[in-house]
Coordinates of C-alpha atoms in Angstrom, one line a residue:
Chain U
X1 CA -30.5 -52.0 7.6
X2 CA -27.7 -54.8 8.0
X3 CA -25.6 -55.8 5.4
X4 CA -24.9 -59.2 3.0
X5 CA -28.2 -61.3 1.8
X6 CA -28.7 -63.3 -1.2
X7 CA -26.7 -62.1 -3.5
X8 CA -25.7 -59.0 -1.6
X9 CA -23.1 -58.4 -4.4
X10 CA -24.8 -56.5 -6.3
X11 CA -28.6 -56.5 -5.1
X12 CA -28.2 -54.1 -2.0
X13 CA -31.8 -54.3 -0.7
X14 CA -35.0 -55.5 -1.8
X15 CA -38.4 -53.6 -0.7
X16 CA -42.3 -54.3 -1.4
X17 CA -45.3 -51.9 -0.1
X18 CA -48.4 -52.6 -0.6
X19 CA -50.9 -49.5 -0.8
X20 CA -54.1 -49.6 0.9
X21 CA -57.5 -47.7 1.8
X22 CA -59.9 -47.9 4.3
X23 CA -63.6 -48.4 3.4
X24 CA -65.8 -45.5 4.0
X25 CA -63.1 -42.3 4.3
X26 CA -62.0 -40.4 1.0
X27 CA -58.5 -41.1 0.0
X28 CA -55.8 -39.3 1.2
X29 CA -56.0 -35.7 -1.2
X30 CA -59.5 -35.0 -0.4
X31 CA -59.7 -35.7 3.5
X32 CA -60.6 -33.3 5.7
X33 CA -57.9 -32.9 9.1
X34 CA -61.1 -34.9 11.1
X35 CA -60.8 -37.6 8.7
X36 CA -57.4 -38.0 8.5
X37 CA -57.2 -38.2 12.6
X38 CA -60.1 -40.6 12.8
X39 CA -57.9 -43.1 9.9
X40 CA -55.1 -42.6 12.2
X41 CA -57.1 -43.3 15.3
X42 CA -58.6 -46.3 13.6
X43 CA -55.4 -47.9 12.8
X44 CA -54.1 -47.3 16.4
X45 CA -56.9 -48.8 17.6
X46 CA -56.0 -51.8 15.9
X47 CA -52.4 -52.1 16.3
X48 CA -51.2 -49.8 19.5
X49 CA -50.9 -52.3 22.4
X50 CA -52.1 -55.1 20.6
X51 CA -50.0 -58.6 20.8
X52 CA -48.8 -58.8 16.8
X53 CA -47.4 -55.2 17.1
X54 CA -45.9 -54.9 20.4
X55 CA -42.0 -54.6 19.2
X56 CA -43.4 -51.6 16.5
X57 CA -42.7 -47.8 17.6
X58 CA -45.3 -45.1 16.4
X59 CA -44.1 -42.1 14.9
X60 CA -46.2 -39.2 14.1
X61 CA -44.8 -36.9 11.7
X62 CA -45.9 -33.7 13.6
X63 CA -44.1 -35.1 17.0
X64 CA -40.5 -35.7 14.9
X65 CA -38.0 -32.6 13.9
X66 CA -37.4 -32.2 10.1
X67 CA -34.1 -34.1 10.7
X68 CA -35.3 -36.9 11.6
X69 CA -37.6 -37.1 9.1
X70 CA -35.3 -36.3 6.4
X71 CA -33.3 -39.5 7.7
X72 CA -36.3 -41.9 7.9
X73 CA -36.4 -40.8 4.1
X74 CA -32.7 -41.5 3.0
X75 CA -33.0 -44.1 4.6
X76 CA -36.1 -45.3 2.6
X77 CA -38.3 -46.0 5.9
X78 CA -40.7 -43.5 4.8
X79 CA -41.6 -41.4 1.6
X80 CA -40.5 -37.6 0.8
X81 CA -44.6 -37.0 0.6
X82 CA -45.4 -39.0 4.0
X83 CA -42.3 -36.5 5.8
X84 CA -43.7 -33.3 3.8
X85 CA -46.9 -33.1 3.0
X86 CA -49.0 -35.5 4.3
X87 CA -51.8 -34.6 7.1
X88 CA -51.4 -36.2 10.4
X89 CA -49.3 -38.7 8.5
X90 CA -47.1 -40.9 10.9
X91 CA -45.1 -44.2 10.7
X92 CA -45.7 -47.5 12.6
X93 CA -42.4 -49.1 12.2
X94 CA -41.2 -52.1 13.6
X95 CA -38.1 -52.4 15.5
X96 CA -35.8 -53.7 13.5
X97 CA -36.8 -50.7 10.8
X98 CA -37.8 -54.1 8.5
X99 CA -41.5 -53.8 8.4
X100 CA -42.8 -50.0 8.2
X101 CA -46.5 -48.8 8.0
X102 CA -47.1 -45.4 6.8
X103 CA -50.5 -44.2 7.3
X104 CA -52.0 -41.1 5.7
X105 CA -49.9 -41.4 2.6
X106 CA -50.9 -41.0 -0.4
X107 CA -53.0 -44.3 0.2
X108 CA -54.6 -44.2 4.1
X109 CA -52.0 -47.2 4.1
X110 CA -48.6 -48.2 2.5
X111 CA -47.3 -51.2 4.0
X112 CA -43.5 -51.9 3.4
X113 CA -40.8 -54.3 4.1
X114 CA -37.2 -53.5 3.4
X115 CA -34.5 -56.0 3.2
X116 CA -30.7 -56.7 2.3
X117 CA -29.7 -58.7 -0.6
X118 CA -32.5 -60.5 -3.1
X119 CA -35.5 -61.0 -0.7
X120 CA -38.5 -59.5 -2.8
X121 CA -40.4 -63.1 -1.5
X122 CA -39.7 -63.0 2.0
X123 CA -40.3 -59.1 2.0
X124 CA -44.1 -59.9 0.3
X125 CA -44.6 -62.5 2.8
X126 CA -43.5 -59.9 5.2
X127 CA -46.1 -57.5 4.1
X128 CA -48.8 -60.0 3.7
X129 CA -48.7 -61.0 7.2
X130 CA -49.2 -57.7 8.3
X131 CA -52.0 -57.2 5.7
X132 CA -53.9 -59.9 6.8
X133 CA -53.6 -58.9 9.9
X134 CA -54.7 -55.1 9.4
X135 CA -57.3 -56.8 7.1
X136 CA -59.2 -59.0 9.8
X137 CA -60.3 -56.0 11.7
X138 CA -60.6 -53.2 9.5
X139 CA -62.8 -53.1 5.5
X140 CA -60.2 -51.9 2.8
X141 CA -61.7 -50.4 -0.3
X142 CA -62.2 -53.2 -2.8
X143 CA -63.3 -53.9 -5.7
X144 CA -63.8 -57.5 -7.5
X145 CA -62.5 -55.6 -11.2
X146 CA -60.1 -53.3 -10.2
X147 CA -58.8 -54.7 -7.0
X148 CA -57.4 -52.7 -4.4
X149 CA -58.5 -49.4 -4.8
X150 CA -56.0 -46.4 -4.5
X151 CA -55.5 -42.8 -5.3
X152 CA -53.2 -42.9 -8.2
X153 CA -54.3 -45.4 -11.1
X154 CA -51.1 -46.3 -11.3
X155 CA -51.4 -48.5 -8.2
X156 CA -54.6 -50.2 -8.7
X157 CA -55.1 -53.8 -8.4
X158 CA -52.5 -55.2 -6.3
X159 CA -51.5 -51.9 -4.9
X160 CA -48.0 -53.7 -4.8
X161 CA -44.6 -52.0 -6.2
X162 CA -41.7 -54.0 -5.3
X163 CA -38.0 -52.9 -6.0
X164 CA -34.6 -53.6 -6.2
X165 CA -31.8 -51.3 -5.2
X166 CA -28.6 -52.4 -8.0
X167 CA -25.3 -51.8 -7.4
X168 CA -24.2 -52.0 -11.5
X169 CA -20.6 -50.7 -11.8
X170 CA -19.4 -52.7 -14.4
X171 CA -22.8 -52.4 -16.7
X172 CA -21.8 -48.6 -16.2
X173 CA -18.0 -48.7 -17.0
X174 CA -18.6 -50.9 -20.2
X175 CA -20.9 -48.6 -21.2
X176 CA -24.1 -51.9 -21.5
X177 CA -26.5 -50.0 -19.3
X178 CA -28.3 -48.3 -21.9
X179 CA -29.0 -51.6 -24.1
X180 CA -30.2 -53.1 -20.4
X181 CA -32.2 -50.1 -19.4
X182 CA -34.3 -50.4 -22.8
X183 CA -34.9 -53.8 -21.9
X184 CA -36.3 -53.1 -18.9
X185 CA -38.6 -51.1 -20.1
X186 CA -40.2 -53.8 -22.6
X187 CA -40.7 -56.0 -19.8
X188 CA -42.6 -53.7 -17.7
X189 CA -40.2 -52.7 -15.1
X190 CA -38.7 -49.1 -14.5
X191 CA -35.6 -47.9 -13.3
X192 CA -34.7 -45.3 -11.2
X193 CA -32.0 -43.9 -9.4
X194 CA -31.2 -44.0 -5.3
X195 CA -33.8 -41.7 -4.4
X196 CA -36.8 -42.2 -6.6
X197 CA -39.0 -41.0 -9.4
X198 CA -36.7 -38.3 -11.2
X199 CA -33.4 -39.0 -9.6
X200 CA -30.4 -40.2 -11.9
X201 CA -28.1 -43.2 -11.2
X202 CA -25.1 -41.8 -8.9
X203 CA -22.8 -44.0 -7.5
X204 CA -23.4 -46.9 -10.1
X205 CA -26.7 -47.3 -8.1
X206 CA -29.9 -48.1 -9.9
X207 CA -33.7 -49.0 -8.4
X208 CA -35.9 -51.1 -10.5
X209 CA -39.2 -51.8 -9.8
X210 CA -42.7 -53.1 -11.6
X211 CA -44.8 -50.7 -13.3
X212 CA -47.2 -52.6 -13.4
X213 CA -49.8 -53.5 -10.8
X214 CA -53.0 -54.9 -12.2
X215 CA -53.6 -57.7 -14.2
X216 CA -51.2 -59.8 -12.7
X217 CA -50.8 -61.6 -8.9
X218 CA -48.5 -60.5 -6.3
X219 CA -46.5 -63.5 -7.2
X220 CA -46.3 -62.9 -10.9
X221 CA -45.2 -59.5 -10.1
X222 CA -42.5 -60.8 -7.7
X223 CA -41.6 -63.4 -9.5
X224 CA -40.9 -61.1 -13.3
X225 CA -39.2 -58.7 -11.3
X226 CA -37.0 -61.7 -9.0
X227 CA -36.4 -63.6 -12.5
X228 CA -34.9 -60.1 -14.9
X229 CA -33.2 -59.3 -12.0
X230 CA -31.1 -62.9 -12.3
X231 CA -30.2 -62.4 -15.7
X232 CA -29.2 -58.6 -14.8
X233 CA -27.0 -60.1 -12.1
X234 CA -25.7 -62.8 -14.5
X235 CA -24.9 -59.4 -16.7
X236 CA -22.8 -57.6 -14.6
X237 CA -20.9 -60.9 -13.4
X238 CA -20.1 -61.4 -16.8
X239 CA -18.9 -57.6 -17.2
X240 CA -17.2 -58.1 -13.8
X241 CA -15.5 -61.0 -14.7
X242 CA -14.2 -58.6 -18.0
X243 CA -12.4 -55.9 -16.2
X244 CA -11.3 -58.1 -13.7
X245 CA -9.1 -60.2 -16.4
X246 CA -8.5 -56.6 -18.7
X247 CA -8.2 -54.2 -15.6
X248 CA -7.0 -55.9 -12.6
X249 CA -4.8 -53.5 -11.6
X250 CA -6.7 -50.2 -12.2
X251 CA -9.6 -51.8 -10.6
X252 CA -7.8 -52.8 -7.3
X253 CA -5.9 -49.2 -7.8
X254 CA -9.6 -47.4 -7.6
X255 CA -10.9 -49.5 -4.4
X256 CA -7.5 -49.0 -2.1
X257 CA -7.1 -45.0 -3.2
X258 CA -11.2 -45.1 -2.3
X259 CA -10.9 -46.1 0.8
X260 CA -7.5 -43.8 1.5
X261 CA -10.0 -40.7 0.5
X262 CA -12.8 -42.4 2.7
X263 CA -10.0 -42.4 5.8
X264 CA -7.9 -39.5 5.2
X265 CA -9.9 -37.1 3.8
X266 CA -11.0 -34.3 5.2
X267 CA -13.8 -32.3 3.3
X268 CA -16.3 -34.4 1.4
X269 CA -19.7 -33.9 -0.6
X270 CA -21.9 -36.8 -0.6
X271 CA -21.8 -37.9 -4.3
X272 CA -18.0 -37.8 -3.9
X273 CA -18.3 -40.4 -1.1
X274 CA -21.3 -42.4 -2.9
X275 CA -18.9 -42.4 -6.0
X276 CA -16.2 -43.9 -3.2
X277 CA -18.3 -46.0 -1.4
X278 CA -18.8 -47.8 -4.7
X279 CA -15.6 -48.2 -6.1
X280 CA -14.8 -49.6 -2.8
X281 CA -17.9 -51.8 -3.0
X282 CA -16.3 -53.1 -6.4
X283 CA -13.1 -53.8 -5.1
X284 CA -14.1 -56.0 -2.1
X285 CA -16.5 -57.4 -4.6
X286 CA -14.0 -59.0 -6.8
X287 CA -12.1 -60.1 -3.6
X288 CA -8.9 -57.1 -4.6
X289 CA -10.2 -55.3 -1.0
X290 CA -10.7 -56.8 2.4
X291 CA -11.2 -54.4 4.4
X292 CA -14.7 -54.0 4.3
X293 CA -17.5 -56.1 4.6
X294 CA -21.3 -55.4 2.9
X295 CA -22.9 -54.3 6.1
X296 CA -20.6 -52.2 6.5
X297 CA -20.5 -50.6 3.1
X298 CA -24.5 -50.4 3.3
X299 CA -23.7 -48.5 6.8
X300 CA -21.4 -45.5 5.2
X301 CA -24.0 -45.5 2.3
X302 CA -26.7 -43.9 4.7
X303 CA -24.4 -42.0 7.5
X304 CA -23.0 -39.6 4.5
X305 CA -26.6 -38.3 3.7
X306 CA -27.1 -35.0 4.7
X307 CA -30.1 -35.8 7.3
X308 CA -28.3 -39.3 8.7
X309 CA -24.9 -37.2 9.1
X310 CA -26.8 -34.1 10.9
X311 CA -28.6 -36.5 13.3
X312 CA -25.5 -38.1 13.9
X313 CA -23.4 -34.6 15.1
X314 CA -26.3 -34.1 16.7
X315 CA -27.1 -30.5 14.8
X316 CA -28.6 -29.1 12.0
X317 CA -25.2 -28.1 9.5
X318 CA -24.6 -25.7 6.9
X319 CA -23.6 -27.4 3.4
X320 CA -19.8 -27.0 4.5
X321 CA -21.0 -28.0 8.1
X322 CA -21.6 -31.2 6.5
X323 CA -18.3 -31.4 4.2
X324 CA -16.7 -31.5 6.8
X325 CA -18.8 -33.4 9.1
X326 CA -18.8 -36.5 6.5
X327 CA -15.6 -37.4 6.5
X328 CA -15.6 -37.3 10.8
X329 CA -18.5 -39.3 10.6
X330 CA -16.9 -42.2 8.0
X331 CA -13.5 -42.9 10.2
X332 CA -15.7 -43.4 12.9
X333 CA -17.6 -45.9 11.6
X334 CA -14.7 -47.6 9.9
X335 CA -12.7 -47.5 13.5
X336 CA -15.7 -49.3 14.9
X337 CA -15.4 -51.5 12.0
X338 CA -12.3 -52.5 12.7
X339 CA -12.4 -52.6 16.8
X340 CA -15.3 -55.3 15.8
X341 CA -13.2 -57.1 13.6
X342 CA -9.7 -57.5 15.5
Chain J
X1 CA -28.0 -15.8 -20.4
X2 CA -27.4 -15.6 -17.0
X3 CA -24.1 -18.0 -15.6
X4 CA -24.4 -19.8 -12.8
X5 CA -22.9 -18.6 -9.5
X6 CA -20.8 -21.3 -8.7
X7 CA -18.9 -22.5 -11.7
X8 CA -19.5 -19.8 -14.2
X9 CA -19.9 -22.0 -17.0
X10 CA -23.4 -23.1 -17.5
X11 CA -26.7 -21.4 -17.9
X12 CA -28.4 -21.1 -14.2
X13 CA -31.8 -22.1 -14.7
X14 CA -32.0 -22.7 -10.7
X15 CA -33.3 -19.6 -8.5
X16 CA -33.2 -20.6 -5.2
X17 CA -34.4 -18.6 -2.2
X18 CA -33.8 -18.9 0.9
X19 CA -35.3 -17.7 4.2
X20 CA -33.2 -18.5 7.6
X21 CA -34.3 -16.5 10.8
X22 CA -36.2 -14.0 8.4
X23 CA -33.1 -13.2 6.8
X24 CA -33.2 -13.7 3.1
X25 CA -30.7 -15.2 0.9
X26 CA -31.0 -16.0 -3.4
X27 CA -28.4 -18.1 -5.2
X28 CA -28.9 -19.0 -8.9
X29 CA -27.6 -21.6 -9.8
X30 CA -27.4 -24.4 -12.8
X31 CA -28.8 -28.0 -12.0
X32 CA -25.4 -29.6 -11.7
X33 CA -24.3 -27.4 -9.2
X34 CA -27.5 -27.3 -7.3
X35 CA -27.2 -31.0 -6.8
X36 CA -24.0 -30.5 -5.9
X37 CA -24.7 -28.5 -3.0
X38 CA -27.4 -30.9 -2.0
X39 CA -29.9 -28.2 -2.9
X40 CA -31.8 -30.5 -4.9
X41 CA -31.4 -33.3 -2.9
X42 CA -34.1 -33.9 -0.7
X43 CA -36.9 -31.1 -1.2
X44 CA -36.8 -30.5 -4.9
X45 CA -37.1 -34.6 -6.7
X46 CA -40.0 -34.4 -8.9
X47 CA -42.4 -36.4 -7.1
X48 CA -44.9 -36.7 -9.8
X49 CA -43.5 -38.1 -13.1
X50 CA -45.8 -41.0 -13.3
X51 CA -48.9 -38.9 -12.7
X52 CA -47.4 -36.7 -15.6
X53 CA -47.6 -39.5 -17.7
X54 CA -50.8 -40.1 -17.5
X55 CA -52.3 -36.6 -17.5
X56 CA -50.1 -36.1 -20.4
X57 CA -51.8 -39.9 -22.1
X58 CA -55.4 -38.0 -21.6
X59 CA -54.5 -35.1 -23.4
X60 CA -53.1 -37.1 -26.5
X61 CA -56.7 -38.2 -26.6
X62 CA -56.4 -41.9 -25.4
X63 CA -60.4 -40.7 -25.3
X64 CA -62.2 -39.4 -28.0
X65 CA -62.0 -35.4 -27.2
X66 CA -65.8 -34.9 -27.2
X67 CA -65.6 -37.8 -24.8
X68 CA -63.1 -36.6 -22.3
X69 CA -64.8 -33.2 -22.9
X70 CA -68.3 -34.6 -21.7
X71 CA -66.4 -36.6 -18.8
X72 CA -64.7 -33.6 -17.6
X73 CA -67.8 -32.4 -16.0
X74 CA -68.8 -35.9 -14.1
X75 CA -68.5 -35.8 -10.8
X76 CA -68.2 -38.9 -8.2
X77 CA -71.1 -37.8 -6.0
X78 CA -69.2 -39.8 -3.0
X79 CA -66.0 -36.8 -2.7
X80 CA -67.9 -34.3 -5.4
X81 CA -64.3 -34.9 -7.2
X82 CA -64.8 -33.6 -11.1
X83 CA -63.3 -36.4 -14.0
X84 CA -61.8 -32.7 -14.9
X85 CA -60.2 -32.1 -11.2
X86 CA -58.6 -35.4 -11.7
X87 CA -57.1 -34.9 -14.7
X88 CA -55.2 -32.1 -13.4
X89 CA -54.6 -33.8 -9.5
X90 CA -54.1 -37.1 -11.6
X91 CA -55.4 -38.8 -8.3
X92 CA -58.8 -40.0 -6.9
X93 CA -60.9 -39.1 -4.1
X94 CA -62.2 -42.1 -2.9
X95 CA -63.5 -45.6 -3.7
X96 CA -66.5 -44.5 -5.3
X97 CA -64.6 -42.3 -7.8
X98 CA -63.5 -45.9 -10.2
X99 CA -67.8 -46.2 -10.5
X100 CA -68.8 -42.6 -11.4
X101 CA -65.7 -42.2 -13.8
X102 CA -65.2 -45.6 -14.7
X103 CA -66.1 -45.3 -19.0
X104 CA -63.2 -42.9 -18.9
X105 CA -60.7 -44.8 -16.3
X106 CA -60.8 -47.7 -17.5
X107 CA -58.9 -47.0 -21.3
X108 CA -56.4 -45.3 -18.6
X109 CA -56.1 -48.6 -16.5
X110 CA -55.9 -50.2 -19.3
X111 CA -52.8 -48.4 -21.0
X112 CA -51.1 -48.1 -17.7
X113 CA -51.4 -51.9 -16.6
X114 CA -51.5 -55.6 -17.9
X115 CA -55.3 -55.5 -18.2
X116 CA -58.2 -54.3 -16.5
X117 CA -59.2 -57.4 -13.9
X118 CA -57.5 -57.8 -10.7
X119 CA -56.3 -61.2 -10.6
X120 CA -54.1 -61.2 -7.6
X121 CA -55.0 -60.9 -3.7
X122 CA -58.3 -60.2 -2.0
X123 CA -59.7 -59.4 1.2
X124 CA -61.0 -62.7 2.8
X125 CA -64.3 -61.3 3.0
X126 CA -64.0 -60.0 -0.3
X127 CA -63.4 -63.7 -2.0
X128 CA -66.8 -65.4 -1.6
X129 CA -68.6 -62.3 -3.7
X130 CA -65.8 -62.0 -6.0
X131 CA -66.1 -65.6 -7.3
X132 CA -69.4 -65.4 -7.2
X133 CA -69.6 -62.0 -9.3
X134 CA -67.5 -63.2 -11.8
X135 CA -69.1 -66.3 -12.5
X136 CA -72.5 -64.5 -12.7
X137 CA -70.4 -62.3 -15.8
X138 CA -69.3 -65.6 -17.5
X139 CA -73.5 -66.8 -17.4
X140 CA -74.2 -63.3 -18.9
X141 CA -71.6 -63.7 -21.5
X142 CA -73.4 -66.9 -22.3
X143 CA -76.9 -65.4 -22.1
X144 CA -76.1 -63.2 -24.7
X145 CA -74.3 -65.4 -27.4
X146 CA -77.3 -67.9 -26.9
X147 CA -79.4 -64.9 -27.5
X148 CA -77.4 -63.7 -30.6
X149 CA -77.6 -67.2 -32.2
X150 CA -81.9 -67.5 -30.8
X151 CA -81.0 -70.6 -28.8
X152 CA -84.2 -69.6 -26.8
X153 CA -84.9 -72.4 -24.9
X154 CA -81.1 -72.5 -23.7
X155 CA -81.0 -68.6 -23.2
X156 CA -84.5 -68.9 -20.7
X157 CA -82.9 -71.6 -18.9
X158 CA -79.4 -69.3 -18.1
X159 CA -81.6 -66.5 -17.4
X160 CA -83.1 -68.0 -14.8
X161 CA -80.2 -69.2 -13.4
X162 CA -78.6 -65.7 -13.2
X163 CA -81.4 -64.2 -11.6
X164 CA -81.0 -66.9 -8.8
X165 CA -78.0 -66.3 -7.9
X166 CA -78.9 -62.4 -8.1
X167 CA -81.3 -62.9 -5.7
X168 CA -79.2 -65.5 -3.4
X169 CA -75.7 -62.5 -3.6
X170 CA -78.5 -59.5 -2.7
X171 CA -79.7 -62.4 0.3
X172 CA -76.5 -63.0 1.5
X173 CA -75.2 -59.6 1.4
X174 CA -78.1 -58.5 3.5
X175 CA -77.9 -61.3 5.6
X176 CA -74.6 -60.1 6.4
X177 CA -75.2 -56.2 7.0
X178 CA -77.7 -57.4 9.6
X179 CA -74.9 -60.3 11.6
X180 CA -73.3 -56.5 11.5
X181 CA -75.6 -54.2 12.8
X182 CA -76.7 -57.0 15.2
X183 CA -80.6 -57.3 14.3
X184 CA -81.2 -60.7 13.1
X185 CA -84.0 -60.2 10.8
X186 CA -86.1 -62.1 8.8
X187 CA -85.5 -62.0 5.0
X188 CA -89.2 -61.3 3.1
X189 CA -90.3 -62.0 -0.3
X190 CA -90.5 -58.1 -1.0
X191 CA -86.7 -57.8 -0.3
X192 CA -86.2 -59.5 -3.7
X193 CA -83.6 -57.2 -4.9
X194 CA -84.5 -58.4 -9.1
X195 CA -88.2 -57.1 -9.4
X196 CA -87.8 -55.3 -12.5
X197 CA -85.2 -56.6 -13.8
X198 CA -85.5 -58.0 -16.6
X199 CA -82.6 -59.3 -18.5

């Protein structure tokens, strides 16, 4: 995913999916292997050579190593159930890794768009169009009540969960998130951390995304999330602002020894570098670093997860394979970074 | 208590085994560390928090017990899914599941969401029924309060009108299977769909 976007600051990417289900097959958890190839056969049918999906590649899940699959899931394109333990699940995805269509998820189909910055519209118009598109040729299970019908109740109706990926260091360091994670919570939204349902805030990173999916339009969904996440932006400008006129100094300190670590060092786990790869974040933020730009940032983000870095060397890696691997893997990227930029 | 292997402070309530080229190797670990080593990071997130919720919502009895208890043995005849296999699963079988359990789903939907009416997108196809469905609830709703208060006359008058556009929705529906299957038929009296119905 390329860097910057609305308010690429501190909204790092914004992502919709839309879950789905063809008429006539049993959802996901109860089809049998014959029914599960004939969904997948009925959306190739539909898409594979056809005009509107020309630039997407297919990818079955069953043709692609566990690596690879590991680093379509760090790098959100597809979901730890699709890569694990769906049946003849598989991925349409569009070139430019934007527009993704998981089929045989949990729901026959999850369609997604992933952005940078603040983009939850243009990633639901995104979706729609593909929608619409899937929706001319093939019946989804609906139903005039409940809406789009899906396998978990907690996606009926609009079948819609959009979310934002934060980047909240100075919520963290002045010790507000808790009071804004409550709040969150009244309004109907949830937070998470960088990988999901279960997964705590590393690297000052938080996801937040609707609970809620019926009873509301896409556009009211959108719109709730798109308007909290303004005033949580506001927030941690203000808090910004704070540390920036208390802690100049310790705060330009942190960024310039982060990105001497990033450079120089030479073993490195991954939360070590997330933890880096925001304090750098931070300092180019508040204009103390410029070294960096936000699509690069976004870059060193993925490459240091374990499946990303593995693909990268080309092998599977031991845990202090990967240590060391890390680090390798960062100065190249910031060499290139700089070769770009001279 | 049993320490954790790596930093031999906290309790290790991790076991992890692991089994590369048939060799065999255990580690126990506390979380901390297991994250740490990435042990936790990509295989182990628990994927089903949301679904625990909600299992978790019927057994505090959002249903009346005896309810749930009677539920638990419904089945969707589409999938043959039990209400009870899906309180465990906490997922559906198939489109047909939201009709056979819907007395006990829909309290669920309706803690989980904003409400229990989709209000947002449709199918194209879908829109024309939709409408039409729902306006034939609000003329029920009507029916019945003009009943309640014995406005007769008015009550006979909706009546009629509902069963019309019964009859026109079960016309055009059928009209429509057949532009499917390609047979062009013509629609008889006896395919009135409302004999015998008589609300």
């Amino acid at each position: 995913m390329e860097g910057g976007g609305p308010e690429a600051e501190i909204v790092i990417s914004s992502r919709v999916r839309a879950a789905r289900n063809i008429k006539d097959y049993p959802f996901s958890c109860l089809a049998s292997a014959q029914e599960t190839v004939a969904v997948l056969e009925k959306v190739r049918d539909i898409t594979a050579g056809k005009d509107k999906f020309t630039d997407f590649i297919y990818l079955p899940m069953q043709d692609i190593s566990a690596l690879e699959k590991q680093a379509l899931v760090e790098k959100h394109l597809i979901s730890p159930f699709l890569a694990n333990d769906s049946s003849n699940g598989a991925l349409l995805m569009r070139a430019d890794e934007a527009v993704g269509i998981m089929i045989n998820e949990e729901d026959h189909l999850r369609i997604q768009s992933i952005l940078p910055g603040l983009r939850l519209e243009e990633a639901w118009r995104d979706i729609g169009y593909y929608d619409d598109l899937i929706e001319s040729k093939l019946d989804y299970v609906f139903d005039e009540h409940y809406g789009y019908l899906t396998a978990c109740p907690t996606n009926v109706g609009t079948g819609l969960r959009a979310s934002v990926m934060l980047h909240l260091p100075a919520l963290i360091m002045t010790g507000q998130i808790n009071r804004f994670l409550g709040a969150l919570s009244r309004v109907g939204l949830t937070v998470r951390g960088l990988y999901g349902e279960g997964t705590e805030i590393i690297g000052n990173l938080a996801q937040v995304s609707n609970q809620v999916t019926l009873g509301h339009t896409e556009e009211e969904i959108i719109g709730n999330l798109g308007s909290v996440m303004c005033q949580v932006i506001e927030q941690e400008q203000n808090a910004r602002q704070v540390l920036l006129d208390k802690k100049r100094a310790e705060l330009a300190d942190k960024a310039w020894r982060a990105l001497g670590v990033l450079k120089y060092a030479q073993l490195l786990g991954s939360q070590e570098a997330i933890q880096l790869i925001s304090d750098l974040r931070l300092g180019y933020d508040l204009g103390l670093v410029r070294e960096v730009n936000h699509r690069l940032l976004n870059e060193l983000l993925v490459l240091i997860r374990p499946g990303c870095l593995q693909l990268l060397a080309g092998r599977e890696l031991e845990h202090d394979e990967r240590k060391l691997e890390r680090p390798f893997q960062i100065k190249q990227a910031l060499e290139r970074f700089q070769e770009q930029n001279n | 208590m049993m320490l954790c292997q790596e930093c031999r402070t906290n309790e290790a309530n991790i076991h992890i085994i692991k089994s590369v080229d048939g060799k065999q190797t255990e580690e126990f670990l506390c979380e901390q560390c297991a994250r740490q080593k990435e042990e936790l990071d990509f295989s182990f997130e628990p994927q089903f928090s949301l679904h625990k919720l909600f299992t978790s919502m019927l057994d505090q009895g959002v249903l009346g017990s005896r309810e749930t208890m009677l539920s638990a043995k419904t089945q969707c005849p589409a999938c043959g899914l039990s209400f009870a296999q899906f309180s465990q699963i906490g997922r559906l079988g198939c489109g047909e599941c939201f009709t056979a359990f819907e007395k006990s789903l829909k309290p669920i939907l309706r803690r989980i969401h904003a409400s229990s009416l989709h209000t947002g997108k449709m199918p194209v196809r879908a829109r024309h029924r939709v409408k039409y469905l729902r306006e034939l609830d609000q003329l029920k709703e009507q029916l019945r309060i003009k009943v309640q208060n014995e406005e007769f006359e008015e009550a006979a008058r909706l009546r009629d009108r509902i069963q019309a556009m019964k009859s026109d929705l079960q016309n055009d529906e059928m009209h429509e299977n057949k532009m499917q299957l390609g047979e062009p038929k013509e629609l008889t009296e006896e395919d009135d769909p409302e004999k015998g119905d008589q609300d």
